[in-house]
mmCIF file of N, CA and C in Angstrom:
data_model
loop_
_atom_site.group_PDB
_atom_site.id
_atom_site.type_symbol
_atom_site.label_atom_id
_atom_site.label_comp_id
_atom_site.label_asym_id
_atom_site.label_seq_id
_atom_site.Cartn_x
_atom_site.Cartn_y
_atom_site.Cartn_z
ATOM 1 N N MET A 185 20.851 -4.813 17.763
ATOM 2 C CA MET A 185 21.534 -4.676 16.479
ATOM 3 C C MET A 185 20.269 -5.095 15.479
ATOM 4 N N LEU A 186 20.332 -4.333 14.452
ATOM 5 C CA LEU A 186 19.578 -4.678 13.258
ATOM 6 C C LEU A 186 19.959 -5.444 12.374
ATOM 7 N N PHE A 187 19.246 -6.354 11.804
ATOM 8 C CA PHE A 187 19.583 -7.268 10.713
ATOM 9 C C PHE A 187 18.247 -7.249 9.544
ATOM 10 N N LYS A 188 18.855 -7.152 8.217
ATOM 11 C CA LYS A 188 17.967 -7.678 7.105
ATOM 12 C C LYS A 188 18.275 -8.911 6.967
ATOM 13 N N VAL A 189 16.947 -9.723 7.091
ATOM 14 C CA VAL A 189 17.159 -11.193 6.585
ATOM 15 C C VAL A 189 16.275 -11.406 5.569
ATOM 16 N N GLU A 190 16.660 -12.015 4.541
ATOM 17 C CA GLU A 190 15.853 -12.616 3.309
ATOM 18 C C GLU A 190 15.849 -14.220 3.530
ATOM 19 N N MET A 191 14.474 -14.617 3.522
ATOM 20 C CA MET A 191 14.327 -16.246 3.556
ATOM 21 C C MET A 191 13.361 -16.595 2.379
ATOM 22 N N THR A 192 14.010 -17.622 1.775
ATOM 23 C CA THR A 192 13.250 -18.413 0.783
ATOM 24 C C THR A 192 12.927 -19.644 1.222
ATOM 25 N N VAL A 193 11.747 -20.137 1.027
ATOM 26 C CA VAL A 193 11.285 -21.552 1.530
ATOM 27 C C VAL A 193 11.051 -22.566 0.295
ATOM 28 N N ASN A 194 11.707 -23.511 0.580
ATOM 29 C CA ASN A 194 11.717 -24.638 -0.733
ATOM 30 C C ASN A 194 11.291 -26.066 -0.027
ATOM 31 N N ILE A 195 10.180 -26.005 0.366
ATOM 32 C CA ILE A 195 9.265 -27.397 1.051
ATOM 33 C C ILE A 195 9.168 -28.312 -0.188
ATOM 34 N N PRO A 196 10.002 -29.695 0.129
ATOM 35 C CA PRO A 196 9.937 -30.572 -0.597
ATOM 36 C C PRO A 196 8.457 -31.084 -0.996
ATOM 37 N N SER A 197 8.239 -31.342 -2.198
ATOM 38 C CA SER A 197 6.891 -31.803 -2.765
ATOM 39 C C SER A 197 6.518 -33.215 -1.921
ATOM 40 N N SER A 198 7.582 -33.803 -1.689
ATOM 41 C CA SER A 198 7.346 -35.277 -1.087
ATOM 42 C C SER A 198 6.865 -35.383 0.260
ATOM 43 N N LEU A 199 6.853 -34.128 0.936
ATOM 44 C CA LEU A 199 6.526 -33.766 2.571
ATOM 45 C C LEU A 199 5.089 -34.062 2.495
ATOM 46 N N PRO A 200 4.184 -34.837 3.175
ATOM 47 C CA PRO A 200 2.847 -34.930 3.285
ATOM 48 C C PRO A 200 2.217 -33.603 3.700
ATOM 49 N N ALA A 201 1.155 -33.241 3.189
ATOM 50 C CA ALA A 201 0.679 -32.063 3.031
ATOM 51 C C ALA A 201 -0.032 -31.655 4.584
ATOM 52 N N ALA A 202 -0.258 -32.883 5.479
ATOM 53 C CA ALA A 202 -0.680 -32.562 6.766
ATOM 54 C C ALA A 202 0.444 -32.240 7.653
ATOM 55 N N GLN A 203 1.751 -32.749 7.331
ATOM 56 C CA GLN A 203 2.717 -32.279 7.959
ATOM 57 C C GLN A 203 3.425 -30.972 7.603
ATOM 58 N N VAL A 204 3.021 -30.573 6.341
ATOM 59 C CA VAL A 204 3.500 -29.222 5.989
ATOM 60 C C VAL A 204 2.370 -28.111 6.868
ATOM 61 N N ASP A 205 1.458 -28.532 6.697
ATOM 62 C CA ASP A 205 0.301 -27.564 7.492
ATOM 63 C C ASP A 205 0.858 -27.450 9.100
ATOM 64 N N GLU A 206 1.261 -28.501 9.705
ATOM 65 C CA GLU A 206 1.510 -28.525 10.809
ATOM 66 C C GLU A 206 2.671 -27.555 11.161
ATOM 67 N N ILE A 207 3.716 -27.835 10.301
ATOM 68 C CA ILE A 207 5.039 -27.174 10.385
ATOM 69 C C ILE A 207 4.676 -25.750 10.136
ATOM 70 N N LYS A 208 3.806 -25.225 9.102
ATOM 71 C CA LYS A 208 3.272 -23.789 8.945
ATOM 72 C C LYS A 208 2.606 -23.432 9.894
ATOM 73 N N ALA A 209 1.867 -23.926 10.753
ATOM 74 C CA ALA A 209 1.323 -23.479 12.017
ATOM 75 C C ALA A 209 2.178 -23.164 13.210
ATOM 76 N N LYS A 210 3.056 -23.835 13.160
ATOM 77 C CA LYS A 210 4.067 -23.963 14.279
ATOM 78 C C LYS A 210 5.035 -22.534 13.928
ATOM 79 N N GLU A 211 5.356 -22.311 12.609
ATOM 80 C CA GLU A 211 6.134 -21.398 11.918
ATOM 81 C C GLU A 211 5.491 -20.006 12.475
ATOM 82 N N LYS A 212 4.230 -20.016 12.201
ATOM 83 C CA LYS A 212 3.417 -18.763 12.407
ATOM 84 C C LYS A 212 3.254 -18.534 13.670
ATOM 85 N N ALA A 213 2.980 -19.062 14.635
ATOM 86 C CA ALA A 213 2.971 -19.113 15.996
ATOM 87 C C ALA A 213 4.301 -18.348 16.631
ATOM 88 N N TYR A 214 5.302 -19.195 16.149
ATOM 89 C CA TYR A 214 6.814 -18.682 16.626
ATOM 90 C C TYR A 214 7.078 -17.104 16.094
ATOM 91 N N SER A 215 6.602 -16.880 14.764
ATOM 92 C CA SER A 215 7.040 -15.731 14.394
ATOM 93 C C SER A 215 6.381 -14.664 14.803
ATOM 94 N N GLN A 216 5.108 -14.839 15.292
ATOM 95 C CA GLN A 216 4.016 -13.965 15.714
ATOM 96 C C GLN A 216 4.399 -13.616 17.209
ATOM 97 N N GLN A 217 5.140 -14.580 18.117
ATOM 98 C CA GLN A 217 5.592 -14.464 19.335
ATOM 99 C C GLN A 217 6.913 -13.644 19.238
ATOM 100 N N LEU A 218 7.700 -13.780 18.221
ATOM 101 C CA LEU A 218 8.820 -12.991 18.182
ATOM 102 C C LEU A 218 8.551 -11.365 17.669
ATOM 103 N N GLN A 219 7.425 -11.287 17.026
ATOM 104 C CA GLN A 219 7.159 -9.731 16.626
ATOM 105 C C GLN A 219 6.378 -9.392 17.859
ATOM 106 N N ARG A 220 5.507 -9.955 18.416
ATOM 107 C CA ARG A 220 5.123 -9.409 20.021
ATOM 108 C C ARG A 220 6.239 -8.833 20.823
ATOM 109 N N GLU A 221 7.400 -9.716 20.881
ATOM 110 C CA GLU A 221 8.370 -9.225 21.545
ATOM 111 C C GLU A 221 9.377 -8.402 21.222
ATOM 112 N N GLY A 222 9.035 -7.718 19.829
ATOM 113 C CA GLY A 222 9.913 -6.811 19.328
ATOM 114 C C GLY A 222 11.171 -7.247 18.634
ATOM 115 N N LYS A 223 11.459 -8.612 18.750
ATOM 116 C CA LYS A 223 12.440 -9.077 18.020
ATOM 117 C C LYS A 223 12.457 -8.980 16.536
ATOM 118 N N TRP A 224 11.137 -9.212 16.052
ATOM 119 C CA TRP A 224 10.881 -9.233 14.490
ATOM 120 C C TRP A 224 9.970 -8.224 14.216
ATOM 121 N N PRO A 225 10.295 -6.858 14.317
ATOM 122 C CA PRO A 225 9.603 -5.866 14.067
ATOM 123 C C PRO A 225 8.840 -5.520 12.598
ATOM 124 N N HIS A 226 9.604 -6.363 11.590
ATOM 125 C CA HIS A 226 9.229 -6.241 10.190
ATOM 126 C C HIS A 226 9.122 -7.315 9.461
ATOM 127 N N ILE A 227 8.052 -7.864 8.817
ATOM 128 C CA ILE A 227 7.944 -9.024 7.779
ATOM 129 C C ILE A 227 7.381 -8.392 6.635
ATOM 130 N N TRP A 228 7.884 -8.837 5.371
ATOM 131 C CA TRP A 228 7.168 -8.613 4.048
ATOM 132 C C TRP A 228 7.242 -9.809 3.139
ATOM 133 N N ARG A 229 6.173 -10.149 2.545
ATOM 134 C CA ARG A 229 5.930 -11.233 1.506
ATOM 135 C C ARG A 229 6.821 -10.717 0.119
ATOM 136 N N VAL A 230 7.473 -11.550 -0.407
ATOM 137 C CA VAL A 230 8.222 -11.247 -1.696
ATOM 138 C C VAL A 230 6.930 -11.646 -2.633
ATOM 139 N N VAL A 231 6.583 -10.630 -3.543
ATOM 140 C CA VAL A 231 5.579 -10.893 -4.405
ATOM 141 C C VAL A 231 5.780 -12.015 -5.550
ATOM 142 N N GLY A 232 5.047 -13.066 -5.481
ATOM 143 C CA GLY A 232 5.303 -14.204 -6.544
ATOM 144 C C GLY A 232 6.213 -15.417 -5.903
ATOM 145 N N GLN A 233 6.681 -15.197 -4.823
ATOM 146 C CA GLN A 233 7.562 -16.150 -4.269
ATOM 147 C C GLN A 233 7.217 -16.673 -2.879
ATOM 148 N N TYR A 234 7.653 -17.861 -2.590
ATOM 149 C CA TYR A 234 7.593 -18.181 -1.351
ATOM 150 C C TYR A 234 8.685 -17.761 -0.430
ATOM 151 N N ALA A 235 8.880 -16.383 -0.061
ATOM 152 C CA ALA A 235 9.920 -15.745 0.300
ATOM 153 C C ALA A 235 9.426 -14.605 1.171
ATOM 154 N N ASN A 236 10.276 -14.122 2.073
ATOM 155 C CA ASN A 236 10.081 -12.843 2.878
ATOM 156 C C ASN A 236 11.403 -12.134 2.918
ATOM 157 N N VAL A 237 11.144 -10.755 3.327
ATOM 158 C CA VAL A 237 12.406 -9.841 3.750
ATOM 159 C C VAL A 237 11.765 -9.368 5.034
ATOM 160 N N SER A 238 12.872 -9.418 5.947
ATOM 161 C CA SER A 238 12.414 -9.013 7.333
ATOM 162 C C SER A 238 13.626 -8.290 8.087
ATOM 163 N N ILE A 239 13.019 -7.541 8.997
ATOM 164 C CA ILE A 239 13.948 -6.883 9.907
ATOM 165 C C ILE A 239 13.952 -7.336 11.378
ATOM 166 N N PHE A 240 14.971 -7.744 11.941
ATOM 167 C CA PHE A 240 15.200 -8.279 13.174
ATOM 168 C C PHE A 240 15.972 -7.223 14.065
ATOM 169 N N ASP A 241 15.599 -7.242 15.320
ATOM 170 C CA ASP A 241 16.099 -6.223 16.331
ATOM 171 C C ASP A 241 16.636 -7.185 17.449
ATOM 172 N N VAL A 242 17.933 -7.790 17.638
ATOM 173 C CA VAL A 242 18.225 -8.758 18.332
ATOM 174 C C VAL A 242 19.498 -8.086 19.011
ATOM 175 N N ALA A 243 19.751 -8.756 20.029
ATOM 176 C CA ALA A 243 21.063 -8.381 20.873
ATOM 177 C C ALA A 243 22.345 -8.265 20.180
ATOM 178 N N ASP A 244 22.493 -9.626 19.297
ATOM 179 C CA ASP A 244 23.536 -9.876 18.878
ATOM 180 C C ASP A 244 23.667 -10.919 17.601
ATOM 181 N N ASN A 245 24.703 -11.455 17.081
ATOM 182 C CA ASN A 245 24.693 -12.256 16.051
ATOM 183 C C ASN A 245 24.238 -13.755 16.518
ATOM 184 N N GLN A 246 24.389 -14.061 17.667
ATOM 185 C CA GLN A 246 24.362 -15.529 18.334
ATOM 186 C C GLN A 246 22.781 -15.413 18.559
ATOM 187 N N GLU A 247 22.196 -14.382 19.102
ATOM 188 C CA GLU A 247 20.612 -14.460 19.183
ATOM 189 C C GLU A 247 19.838 -14.626 18.056
ATOM 190 N N LEU A 248 20.326 -13.770 16.782
ATOM 191 C CA LEU A 248 19.674 -13.984 15.695
ATOM 192 C C LEU A 248 19.931 -15.486 15.157
ATOM 193 N N HIS A 249 21.110 -15.947 15.266
ATOM 194 C CA HIS A 249 21.211 -17.396 14.585
ATOM 195 C C HIS A 249 20.517 -18.443 15.514
ATOM 196 N N ASP A 250 20.298 -18.124 16.739
ATOM 197 C CA ASP A 250 19.616 -19.262 17.539
ATOM 198 C C ASP A 250 18.044 -18.866 16.940
ATOM 199 N N ILE A 251 17.478 -17.629 16.794
ATOM 200 C CA ILE A 251 16.281 -17.362 16.402
ATOM 201 C C ILE A 251 16.081 -18.228 15.138
ATOM 202 N N LEU A 252 16.775 -17.793 14.114
ATOM 203 C CA LEU A 252 16.546 -18.388 12.823
ATOM 204 C C LEU A 252 16.915 -19.773 12.771
ATOM 205 N N THR A 253 17.758 -20.632 13.298
ATOM 206 C CA THR A 253 17.673 -21.907 13.377
ATOM 207 C C THR A 253 16.589 -22.644 14.185
ATOM 208 N N ALA A 254 15.920 -21.825 14.989
ATOM 209 C CA ALA A 254 14.829 -22.417 15.753
ATOM 210 C C ALA A 254 13.303 -22.289 14.669
ATOM 211 N N LEU A 255 13.610 -21.618 13.771
ATOM 212 C CA LEU A 255 12.281 -21.593 12.954
ATOM 213 C C LEU A 255 11.841 -23.078 12.282
ATOM 214 N N PRO A 256 10.694 -23.537 12.749
ATOM 215 C CA PRO A 256 10.163 -24.784 12.165
ATOM 216 C C PRO A 256 10.563 -24.975 10.675
ATOM 217 N N LEU A 257 10.469 -24.045 9.892
ATOM 218 C CA LEU A 257 10.652 -23.951 8.389
ATOM 219 C C LEU A 257 12.106 -24.076 8.247
ATOM 220 N N TYR A 258 12.978 -23.679 9.042
ATOM 221 C CA TYR A 258 14.496 -23.645 8.668
ATOM 222 C C TYR A 258 14.971 -24.702 7.974
ATOM 223 N N PRO A 259 14.740 -25.960 8.284
ATOM 224 C CA PRO A 259 15.458 -26.935 7.252
ATOM 225 C C PRO A 259 15.129 -26.807 5.788
ATOM 226 N N TRP A 260 14.227 -26.100 5.269
ATOM 227 C CA TRP A 260 13.778 -25.866 4.039
ATOM 228 C C TRP A 260 14.231 -24.557 3.495
ATOM 229 N N MET A 261 14.902 -23.481 4.357
ATOM 230 C CA MET A 261 15.065 -22.121 4.068
ATOM 231 C C MET A 261 16.691 -21.941 3.567
ATOM 232 N N GLU A 262 16.692 -21.043 2.513
ATOM 233 C CA GLU A 262 17.839 -20.378 2.002
ATOM 234 C C GLU A 262 17.721 -19.200 2.626
ATOM 235 N N ILE A 263 18.708 -18.435 3.593
ATOM 236 C CA ILE A 263 18.816 -17.473 4.163
ATOM 237 C C ILE A 263 20.038 -16.424 3.876
ATOM 238 N N THR A 264 19.620 -15.440 3.744
ATOM 239 C CA THR A 264 20.913 -14.439 3.657
ATOM 240 C C THR A 264 20.438 -13.237 4.966
ATOM 241 N N VAL A 265 21.819 -12.755 5.296
ATOM 242 C CA VAL A 265 21.641 -12.069 6.483
ATOM 243 C C VAL A 265 22.561 -10.782 6.249
ATOM 244 N N GLN A 266 22.005 -9.606 6.411
ATOM 245 C CA GLN A 266 22.969 -8.379 6.355
ATOM 246 C C GLN A 266 22.509 -7.361 7.578
ATOM 247 N N PRO A 267 23.804 -7.302 8.389
ATOM 248 C CA PRO A 267 23.503 -6.118 9.453
ATOM 249 C C PRO A 267 23.612 -4.916 9.023
ATOM 250 N N LEU A 268 22.654 -4.163 9.704
ATOM 251 C CA LEU A 268 22.110 -2.724 9.303
ATOM 252 C C LEU A 268 22.719 -1.848 10.448
ATOM 253 N N CYS A 269 22.806 -0.485 10.118
ATOM 254 C CA CYS A 269 23.310 0.609 10.916
ATOM 255 C C CYS A 269 22.502 1.573 10.503
ATOM 256 N N VAL A 270 22.267 2.694 11.568
ATOM 257 C CA VAL A 270 21.407 3.873 11.106
ATOM 258 C C VAL A 270 22.074 4.798 9.965
ATOM 259 N N HIS A 271 21.333 5.291 9.112
ATOM 260 C CA HIS A 271 21.752 6.008 7.923
ATOM 261 C C HIS A 271 21.870 7.330 8.585
ATOM 262 N N PRO A 272 22.917 8.016 8.295
ATOM 263 C CA PRO A 272 23.161 9.645 8.795
ATOM 264 C C PRO A 272 22.193 10.585 8.337
ATOM 265 N N SER A 273 21.035 10.193 7.335
ATOM 266 C CA SER A 273 20.039 11.042 6.886
ATOM 267 C C SER A 273 18.718 10.687 7.238
ATOM 268 N N SER A 274 18.623 9.646 8.062
ATOM 269 C CA SER A 274 17.275 9.102 8.629
ATOM 270 C C SER A 274 16.970 10.417 9.691
ATOM 271 N N ILE A 275 15.509 10.518 9.372
ATOM 272 C CA ILE A 275 14.720 11.388 10.443
ATOM 273 C C ILE A 275 14.048 10.418 11.525
ATOM 274 N N TYR A 276 14.135 9.244 11.261
ATOM 275 C CA TYR A 276 13.145 8.288 11.994
ATOM 276 C C TYR A 276 13.948 7.540 13.201
ATOM 277 N N VAL A 277 15.203 7.682 13.058
ATOM 278 C CA VAL A 277 16.007 6.833 13.994
ATOM 279 C C VAL A 277 16.813 7.752 14.722
ATOM 280 N N GLU A 278 16.853 7.556 16.008
ATOM 281 C CA GLU A 278 17.620 8.567 16.691
ATOM 282 C C GLU A 278 19.054 8.228 16.519
ATOM 283 N N GLN A 279 19.836 9.405 16.138
ATOM 284 C CA GLN A 279 21.481 9.016 16.050
ATOM 285 C C GLN A 279 22.032 9.117 17.209
ATOM 286 N N LYS A 280 23.140 8.052 17.334
ATOM 287 C CA LYS A 280 23.935 7.821 18.591
ATOM 288 C C LYS A 280 25.188 8.207 18.200
#
């Protein structure tokens, strides 16, 4: 199943910089692992914001939920999720 996920990060300024750096390093490693596994095939930064728009390709809603809640930055994220399906005019995705 494909999902469009929009994530906005709001890290409190009271969090120590060293802790923020550690969390960001874990986030990067985890997201890159998911990208290599094909579960997170697209990620784009939103210009001027600490935010991204991503496409996830996972088995079901529960797998997506588990992935998102395991993100190290999850406690400081606002997340919106939209399920996607193939557009009938697409030449890039096999029609089923």
